[in-house]
Amino acid sequence: MNSFINPDNPVMQFITKIVTSVYLNILWFICCIPIFTIGASTTALFYVTEKMAKNEEGNVTSAFFRSFRENFRQGTVIWLILLAVGIVLGVDGYVLWHMKFENVFWTLCSAVFLVVLAAYAVILMYIFPLLARFDNTTPAMFKNAIMIGMRFLLCTVLMAVIYFVMAFVIINIFTPAVIFGMGLCAFLCSCLLSNILLMCEGKSEETVGTEDKQQTADTDITEMAHSIK
């Protein structure tokens, strides 16, 4: 019994991380209430869960709000861009659905819409984890999010499944599971992204002090950060 409740026990460590993800989900939700802060809040959430995936979380509350403050401006800009694009895609999807025609033009428009929607979903899943880990310009963040998402398709699919399953469970099976919500999804996605981010981090460290080569490095999706947080 004593060995089970030992904090170093793997089972207890897993339970602790689940409880922490619930706490982070509450923090994330509260900080998302003004709507325009969703970007900064999501970045802060991933900042902590990425540390949890490496067993380096420390004081999660202070880490969350430190990241929230540091990434507030860029996270807000990114979120507002994504929100605007999302609204446009929503309107386009509504129009396409209600103007269904059996012709080549409608089929072509629908195909283009689905490709853009898929790219949007990939960026949405990757950009905030990247912002939580690396310092870079906003355009570079968008570029790296889509390129890494396309390169590591298996990870992208698994992340999409995590979000889909959580949404399905909350909406159709057990609504109180919302207490886990984004916190648990972020933690599981951070575990999936751990090795990918470490690889990008290693490449980023190799480019430190080589600013004269930065233009060439920008073409490599793994050489993605000016500095590591």
Short mmCIF file of C-alpha atoms in Angstrom, two decimals:
data_model
loop_
_atom_site.label_atom_id
_atom_site.label_comp_id
_atom_site.label_asym_id
_atom_site.label_seq_id
_atom_site.Cartn_x
_atom_site.Cartn_y
_atom_site.Cartn_z
CA MET A 1 0.00 0.00 0.00
CA ASN A 2 2.84 2.38 0.90
CA SER A 3 4.51 1.68 -2.41
CA PHE A 4 1.29 2.52 -4.27
CA ILE A 5 0.89 5.96 -2.67
CA ASN A 6 4.59 6.71 -3.15
CA PRO A 7 4.83 9.85 -5.32
CA ASP A 8 7.54 8.15 -7.39
CA ASN A 9 5.18 5.30 -8.28
CA PRO A 10 4.38 5.46 -12.05
CA VAL A 11 0.68 4.99 -11.35
CA MET A 12 0.63 7.88 -8.86
CA GLN A 13 2.62 10.04 -11.27
CA PHE A 14 0.04 9.33 -13.99
CA ILE A 15 -2.87 10.13 -11.65
CA THR A 16 -1.11 13.35 -10.59
CA LYS A 17 -0.73 14.42 -14.21
CA ILE A 18 -4.41 13.72 -14.91
CA VAL A 19 -5.44 15.79 -11.89
CA THR A 20 -3.05 18.54 -12.97
CA SER A 21 -4.56 18.51 -16.47
CA VAL A 22 -8.01 19.02 -14.91
CA TYR A 23 -6.68 22.00 -12.95
CA LEU A 24 -5.05 23.40 -16.09
CA ASN A 25 -8.32 22.94 -17.98
CA ILE A 26 -10.05 25.14 -15.39
CA LEU A 27 -7.31 27.79 -15.64
CA TRP A 28 -7.48 27.66 -19.43
CA PHE A 29 -11.26 28.06 -19.47
CA ILE A 30 -11.23 31.00 -17.06
CA CYS A 31 -8.52 32.79 -19.04
CA CYS A 32 -10.46 32.18 -22.30
CA ILE A 33 -13.60 33.95 -21.07
CA PRO A 34 -12.80 37.32 -22.72
CA ILE A 35 -12.62 35.36 -26.04
CA PHE A 36 -9.75 37.43 -27.47
CA THR A 37 -7.40 35.87 -24.86
CA ILE A 38 -7.95 32.31 -26.14
CA GLY A 39 -4.64 32.37 -28.02
CA ALA A 40 -2.55 33.42 -25.03
CA SER A 41 -4.42 31.00 -22.76
CA THR A 42 -3.94 28.05 -25.11
CA THR A 43 -0.26 28.86 -25.48
CA ALA A 44 0.13 28.95 -21.70
CA LEU A 45 -1.69 25.64 -21.42
CA PHE A 46 0.68 23.97 -23.88
CA TYR A 47 3.68 25.58 -22.21
CA VAL A 48 2.85 23.72 -19.00
CA THR A 49 1.73 20.43 -20.60
CA GLU A 50 4.91 20.28 -22.69
CA LYS A 51 6.86 20.53 -19.45
CA MET A 52 4.60 17.87 -17.91
CA ALA A 53 5.45 15.56 -20.81
CA LYS A 54 9.13 15.96 -19.86
CA ASN A 55 8.41 15.74 -16.09
CA GLU A 56 9.61 19.34 -15.63
CA GLU A 57 6.34 21.06 -14.73
CA GLY A 58 7.29 22.57 -11.33
CA ASN A 59 4.76 25.15 -10.12
CA VAL A 60 2.08 24.87 -12.81
CA THR A 61 0.17 27.99 -11.78
CA SER A 62 3.13 30.35 -11.95
CA ALA A 63 4.36 28.70 -15.17
CA PHE A 64 0.93 29.08 -16.76
CA PHE A 65 0.56 32.77 -15.98
CA ARG A 66 4.19 33.54 -16.85
CA SER A 67 3.68 32.08 -20.31
CA PHE A 68 0.32 33.83 -20.57
CA ARG A 69 1.98 37.21 -19.98
CA GLU A 70 5.01 36.57 -22.18
CA ASN A 71 2.99 35.30 -25.15
CA PHE A 72 -0.07 37.50 -24.75
CA ARG A 73 0.62 39.84 -27.66
CA GLN A 74 1.70 37.30 -30.27
CA GLY A 75 -0.78 34.69 -29.08
CA THR A 76 -3.62 37.21 -29.38
CA VAL A 77 -2.57 38.27 -32.89
CA ILE A 78 -2.38 34.65 -34.02
CA TRP A 79 -5.74 33.82 -32.45
CA LEU A 80 -7.50 36.81 -34.04
CA ILE A 81 -6.11 35.81 -37.45
CA LEU A 82 -7.30 32.23 -36.94
CA LEU A 83 -10.69 33.44 -35.71
CA ALA A 84 -11.17 35.67 -38.76
CA VAL A 85 -10.16 32.86 -41.13
CA GLY A 86 -12.40 30.43 -39.25
CA ILE A 87 -15.39 32.75 -39.66
CA VAL A 88 -14.72 33.05 -43.39
CA LEU A 89 -14.42 29.28 -43.72
CA GLY A 90 -17.63 28.82 -41.75
CA VAL A 91 -19.51 31.16 -44.06
CA ASP A 92 -18.02 29.50 -47.15
CA GLY A 93 -18.95 26.06 -45.88
CA TYR A 94 -22.51 27.19 -45.15
CA VAL A 95 -22.87 28.66 -48.65
CA LEU A 96 -21.42 25.58 -50.34
CA TRP A 97 -23.69 23.26 -48.34
CA HIS A 98 -26.85 25.18 -49.21
CA MET A 99 -25.94 25.82 -52.84
CA LYS A 100 -25.22 22.24 -53.73
CA PHE A 101 -25.13 21.69 -57.46
CA GLU A 102 -24.18 18.61 -59.44
CA ASN A 103 -21.62 20.32 -61.66
CA VAL A 104 -17.87 20.61 -62.04
CA PHE A 105 -17.66 24.12 -60.61
CA TRP A 106 -19.35 23.15 -57.33
CA THR A 107 -17.19 20.02 -57.06
CA LEU A 108 -14.01 22.03 -57.64
CA CYS A 109 -15.00 24.68 -55.08
CA SER A 110 -15.83 21.98 -52.53
CA ALA A 111 -12.47 20.27 -53.10
CA VAL A 112 -10.57 23.53 -52.64
CA PHE A 113 -12.62 24.30 -49.51
CA LEU A 114 -11.83 20.91 -47.96
CA VAL A 115 -8.10 21.31 -48.65
CA VAL A 116 -8.07 24.78 -47.06
CA LEU A 117 -10.14 23.49 -44.12
CA ALA A 118 -7.66 20.65 -43.55
CA ALA A 119 -4.73 23.08 -43.63
CA TYR A 120 -6.57 25.35 -41.19
CA ALA A 121 -7.14 22.43 -38.80
CA VAL A 122 -3.46 21.45 -38.95
CA ILE A 123 -2.34 25.01 -38.17
CA LEU A 124 -4.86 25.23 -35.34
CA MET A 125 -3.47 22.06 -33.74
CA TYR A 126 0.22 22.93 -34.08
CA ILE A 127 0.68 26.68 -33.87
CA PHE A 128 0.06 27.17 -30.15
CA PRO A 129 2.30 24.25 -29.06
CA LEU A 130 5.04 25.76 -31.25
CA LEU A 131 4.48 29.24 -29.85
CA ALA A 132 4.72 27.82 -26.34
CA ARG A 133 8.14 26.31 -27.12
CA PHE A 134 9.82 28.67 -29.58
CA ASP A 135 10.31 32.37 -30.30
CA ASN A 136 9.74 33.29 -33.92
CA THR A 137 7.84 35.70 -36.12
CA THR A 138 4.10 35.22 -36.60
CA PRO A 139 4.37 34.38 -40.35
CA ALA A 140 7.08 31.82 -39.54
CA MET A 141 4.86 30.28 -36.88
CA PHE A 142 2.09 29.74 -39.44
CA LYS A 143 4.55 28.33 -41.98
CA ASN A 144 6.18 25.96 -39.50
CA ALA A 145 2.82 24.78 -38.13
CA ILE A 146 1.55 23.67 -41.54
CA MET A 147 4.88 22.20 -42.67
CA ILE A 148 5.49 20.20 -39.50
CA GLY A 149 1.88 19.05 -39.47
CA MET A 150 2.23 17.76 -43.03
CA ARG A 151 5.60 16.15 -42.40
CA PHE A 152 4.48 14.24 -39.31
CA LEU A 153 1.11 13.06 -40.59
CA LEU A 154 0.73 10.20 -38.12
CA CYS A 155 1.13 12.58 -35.18
CA THR A 156 -1.30 14.99 -36.84
CA VAL A 157 -3.92 12.27 -37.28
CA LEU A 158 -3.52 11.06 -33.69
CA MET A 159 -3.89 14.62 -32.37
CA ALA A 160 -7.05 15.07 -34.44
CA VAL A 161 -8.40 11.79 -33.04
CA ILE A 162 -7.74 12.97 -29.47
CA TYR A 163 -9.71 16.18 -30.00
CA PHE A 164 -12.49 14.37 -31.87
CA VAL A 165 -12.89 11.65 -29.23
CA MET A 166 -12.96 14.21 -26.41
CA ALA A 167 -15.61 16.29 -28.22
CA PHE A 168 -17.65 13.17 -29.05
CA VAL A 169 -17.58 11.92 -25.45
CA ILE A 170 -18.57 15.31 -24.02
CA ILE A 171 -21.38 15.91 -26.52
CA ASN A 172 -22.82 12.42 -26.91
CA ILE A 173 -21.80 10.20 -24.00
CA PHE A 174 -20.76 11.91 -20.75
CA THR A 175 -21.06 15.69 -20.58
CA PRO A 176 -19.28 16.00 -17.17
CA ALA A 177 -16.12 14.83 -19.00
CA VAL A 178 -15.82 18.48 -19.97
CA ILE A 179 -13.85 18.82 -16.71
CA PHE A 180 -10.98 17.08 -18.54
CA GLY A 181 -11.57 18.93 -21.82
CA MET A 182 -8.74 20.91 -23.30
CA GLY A 183 -6.38 20.21 -20.39
CA LEU A 184 -6.24 16.47 -21.02
CA CYS A 185 -6.18 16.93 -24.80
CA ALA A 186 -3.24 19.33 -24.52
CA PHE A 187 -1.33 16.93 -22.26
CA LEU A 188 -1.85 13.94 -24.56
CA CYS A 189 -0.91 16.00 -27.62
CA SER A 190 2.17 17.31 -25.81
CA CYS A 191 3.24 13.71 -25.17
CA LEU A 192 2.85 12.97 -28.90
CA LEU A 193 4.76 16.13 -29.83
CA SER A 194 7.54 15.66 -27.30
CA ASN A 195 10.06 13.95 -29.59
CA ILE A 196 9.18 16.16 -32.56
CA LEU A 197 9.75 19.34 -30.55
CA LEU A 198 12.99 17.95 -29.15
CA MET A 199 14.21 17.33 -32.68
CA CYS A 200 13.26 20.88 -33.72
CA GLU A 201 14.88 22.20 -30.55
CA GLY A 202 18.12 20.40 -31.36
CA LYS A 203 18.17 21.86 -34.87
CA SER A 204 17.40 25.30 -33.45
CA GLU A 205 20.33 25.14 -31.04
CA GLU A 206 22.64 24.31 -33.94
CA THR A 207 21.68 27.56 -35.66
CA VAL A 208 22.31 29.85 -32.68
CA GLY A 209 24.99 32.38 -33.56
CA THR A 210 24.66 31.81 -37.31
CA GLU A 211 22.41 34.75 -38.19
CA ASP A 212 24.17 35.16 -41.54
CA LYS A 213 22.69 31.82 -42.56
CA GLN A 214 19.20 32.56 -41.28
CA GLN A 215 17.63 33.07 -44.70
CA THR A 216 18.77 29.61 -45.77
CA ALA A 217 17.74 28.07 -42.47
CA ASP A 218 14.21 29.43 -42.83
CA THR A 219 13.62 26.97 -45.68
CA ASP A 220 14.18 23.99 -43.38
CA ILE A 221 11.11 23.20 -41.29
CA THR A 222 13.24 21.83 -38.46
CA GLU A 223 15.39 24.97 -38.20
CA MET A 224 12.41 26.91 -36.98
CA ALA A 225 13.22 29.07 -33.99
CA HIS A 226 15.29 32.13 -33.36
CA SER A 227 15.46 31.03 -29.73
CA ILE A 228 14.00 28.37 -27.43
CA LYS A 229 11.80 29.28 -24.48
#
